[in-house]
CSV table of C-alpha atoms in Angstrom, one decimal:
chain,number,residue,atom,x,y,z
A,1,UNK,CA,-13.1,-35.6,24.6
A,2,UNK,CA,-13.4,-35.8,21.0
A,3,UNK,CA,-16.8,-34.3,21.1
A,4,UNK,CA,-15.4,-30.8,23.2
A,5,UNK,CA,-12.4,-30.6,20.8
A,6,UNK,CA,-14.9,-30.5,18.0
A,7,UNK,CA,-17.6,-28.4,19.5
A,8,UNK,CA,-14.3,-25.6,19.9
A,9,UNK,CA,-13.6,-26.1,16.5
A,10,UNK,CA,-17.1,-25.3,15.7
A,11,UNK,CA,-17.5,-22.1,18.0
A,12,UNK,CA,-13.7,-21.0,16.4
A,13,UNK,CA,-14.8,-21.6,13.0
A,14,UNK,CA,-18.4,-19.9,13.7
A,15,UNK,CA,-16.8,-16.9,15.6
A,16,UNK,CA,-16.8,-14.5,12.6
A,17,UNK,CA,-14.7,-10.8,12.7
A,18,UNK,CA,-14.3,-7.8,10.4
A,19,UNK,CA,-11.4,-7.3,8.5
A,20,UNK,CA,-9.8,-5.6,5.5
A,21,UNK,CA,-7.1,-6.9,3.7
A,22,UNK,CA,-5.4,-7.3,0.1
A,23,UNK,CA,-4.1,-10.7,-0.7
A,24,UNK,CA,-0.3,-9.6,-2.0
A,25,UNK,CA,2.3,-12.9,-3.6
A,26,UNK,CA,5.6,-11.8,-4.8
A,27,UNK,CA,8.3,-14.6,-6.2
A,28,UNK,CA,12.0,-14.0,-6.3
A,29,UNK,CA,14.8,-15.7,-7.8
A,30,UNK,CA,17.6,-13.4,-6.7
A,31,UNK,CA,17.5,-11.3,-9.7
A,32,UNK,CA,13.7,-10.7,-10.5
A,33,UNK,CA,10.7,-10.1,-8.5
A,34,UNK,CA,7.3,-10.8,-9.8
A,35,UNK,CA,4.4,-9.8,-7.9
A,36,UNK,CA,0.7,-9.7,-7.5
A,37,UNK,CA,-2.6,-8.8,-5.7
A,38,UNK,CA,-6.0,-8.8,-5.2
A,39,UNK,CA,-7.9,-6.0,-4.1
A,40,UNK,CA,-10.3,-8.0,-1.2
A,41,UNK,CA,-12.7,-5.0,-1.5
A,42,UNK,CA,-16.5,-4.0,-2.7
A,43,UNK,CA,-15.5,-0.9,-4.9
A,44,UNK,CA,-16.7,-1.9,-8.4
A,45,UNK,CA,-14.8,0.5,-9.7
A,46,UNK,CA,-10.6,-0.1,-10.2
A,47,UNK,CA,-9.3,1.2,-12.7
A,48,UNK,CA,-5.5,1.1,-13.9
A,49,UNK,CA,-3.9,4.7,-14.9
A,50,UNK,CA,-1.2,5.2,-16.9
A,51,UNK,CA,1.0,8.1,-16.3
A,52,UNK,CA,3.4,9.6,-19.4
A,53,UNK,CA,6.7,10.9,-18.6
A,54,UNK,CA,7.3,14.6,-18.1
A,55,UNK,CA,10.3,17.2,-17.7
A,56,UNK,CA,11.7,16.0,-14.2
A,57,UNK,CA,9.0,12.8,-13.4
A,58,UNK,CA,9.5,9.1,-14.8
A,59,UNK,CA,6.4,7.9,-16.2
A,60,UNK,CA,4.3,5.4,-14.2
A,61,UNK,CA,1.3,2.7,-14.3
A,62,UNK,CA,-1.1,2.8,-10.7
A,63,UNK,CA,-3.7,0.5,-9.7
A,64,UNK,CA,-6.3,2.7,-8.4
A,65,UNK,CA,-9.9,3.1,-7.6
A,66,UNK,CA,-12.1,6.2,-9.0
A,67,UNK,CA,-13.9,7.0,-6.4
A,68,UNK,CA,-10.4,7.4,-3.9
A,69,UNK,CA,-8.6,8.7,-7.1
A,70,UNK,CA,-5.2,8.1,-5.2
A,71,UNK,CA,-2.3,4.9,-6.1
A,72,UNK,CA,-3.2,1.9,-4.1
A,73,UNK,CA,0.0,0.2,-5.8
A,74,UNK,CA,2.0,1.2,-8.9
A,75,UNK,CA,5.6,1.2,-10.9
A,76,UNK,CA,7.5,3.6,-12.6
A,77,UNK,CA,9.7,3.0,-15.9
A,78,UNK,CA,12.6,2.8,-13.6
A,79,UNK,CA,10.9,-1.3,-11.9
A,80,UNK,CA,10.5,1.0,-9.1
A,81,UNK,CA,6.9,-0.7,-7.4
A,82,UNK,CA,4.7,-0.7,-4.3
A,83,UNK,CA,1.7,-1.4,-3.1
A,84,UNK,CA,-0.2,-0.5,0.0
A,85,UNK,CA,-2.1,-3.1,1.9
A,86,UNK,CA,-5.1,-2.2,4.3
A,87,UNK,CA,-3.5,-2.8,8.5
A,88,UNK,CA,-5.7,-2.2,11.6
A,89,UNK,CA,-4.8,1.7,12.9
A,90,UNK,CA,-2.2,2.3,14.9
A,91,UNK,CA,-1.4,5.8,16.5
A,92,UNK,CA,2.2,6.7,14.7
A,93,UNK,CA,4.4,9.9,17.0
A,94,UNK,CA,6.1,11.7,14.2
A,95,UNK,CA,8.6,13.7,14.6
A,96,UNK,CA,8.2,17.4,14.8
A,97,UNK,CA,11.2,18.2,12.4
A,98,UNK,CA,9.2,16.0,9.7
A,99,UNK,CA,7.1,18.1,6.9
A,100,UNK,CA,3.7,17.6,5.9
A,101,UNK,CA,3.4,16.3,2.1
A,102,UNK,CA,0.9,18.1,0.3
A,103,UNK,CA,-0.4,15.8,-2.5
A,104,UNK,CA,0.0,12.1,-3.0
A,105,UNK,CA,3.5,10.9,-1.8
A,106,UNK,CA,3.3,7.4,-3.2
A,107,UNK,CA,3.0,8.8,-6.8
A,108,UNK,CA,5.3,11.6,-5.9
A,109,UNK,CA,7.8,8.7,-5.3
A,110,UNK,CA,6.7,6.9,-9.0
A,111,UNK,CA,7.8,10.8,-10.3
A,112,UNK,CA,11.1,11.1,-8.6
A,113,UNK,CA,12.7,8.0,-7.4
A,114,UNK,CA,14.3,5.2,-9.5
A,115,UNK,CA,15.2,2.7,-6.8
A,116,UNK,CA,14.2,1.8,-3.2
A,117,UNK,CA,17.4,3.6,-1.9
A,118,UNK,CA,16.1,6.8,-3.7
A,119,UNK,CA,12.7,6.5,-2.6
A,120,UNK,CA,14.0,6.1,0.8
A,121,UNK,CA,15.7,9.4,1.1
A,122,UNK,CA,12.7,11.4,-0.1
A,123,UNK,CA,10.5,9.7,2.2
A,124,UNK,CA,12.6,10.3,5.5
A,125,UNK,CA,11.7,14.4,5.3
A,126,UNK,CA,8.2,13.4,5.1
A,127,UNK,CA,5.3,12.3,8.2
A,128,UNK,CA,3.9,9.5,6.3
A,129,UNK,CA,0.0,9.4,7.7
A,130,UNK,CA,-1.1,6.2,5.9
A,131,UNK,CA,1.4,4.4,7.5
A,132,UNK,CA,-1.4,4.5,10.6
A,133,UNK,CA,-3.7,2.3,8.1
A,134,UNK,CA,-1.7,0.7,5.5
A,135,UNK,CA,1.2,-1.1,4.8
């Protein structure tokens, strides 16, 4: 008996799949949040960019890579942060009502928004396509 239990074991262990994923942590106390990743990819090439404040935008740090050139996580001046984790796809029905954002809306959010409630209402007008792939 001991001998099938480890022979499944084995075949479990041995049975290898694909996937993509980023390694996220966060701590909380209750009054802070401290958090951290690590990009589980093969692009060589992150690169951190920092974003000054302009007339009507808050200024903002993203975590990037080059060659994708879009925020793969980021915070503004305001604490406001996110960060997107690779998911399996999943076929998302939006509504019909819901616009198309033309651009990046994750650092569209960094711009406008200076807390999760405020991000919230700007996202809800919005289809939000990478929630099919990320989270």
């Amino acid at each position: 008996m001991k001998g099938i239990a480890i022979i499944l074991i084995l075949l479990l262990i041995l049975r290898s799949e694909r996937s993509q994923a980023c390694f996220i942590i966060y701590l909380s106390d209750g009054k802070q949040v401290l958090i951290g990743n690590h990009e589980d990819w093969f692009a060589k090439d992150a690169a951190i960019k920092i974003n000054p404040p302009s007339q009507g935008k808050f200024g903002s740090v993203t975590f990037t890579f080059l060659n994708e050139g879009w925020p793969q996580g980021g915070m503004n001046e305001k604490g406001l942060f996110f960060d997107a984790a690779h998911t399996p796809f999943q076929e998302i029905d939006f509504d019909s009502n819901l616009k198309d954002y033309h651009g990046n809306i994750w650092q569209y959010i960094l711009d406008k928004a200076g807390s999760v409630s405020e991000a919230l209402q700007l996202i809800k007008e919005y289809k939000l396509y990478d929630l099919r792939e990320t989270h």
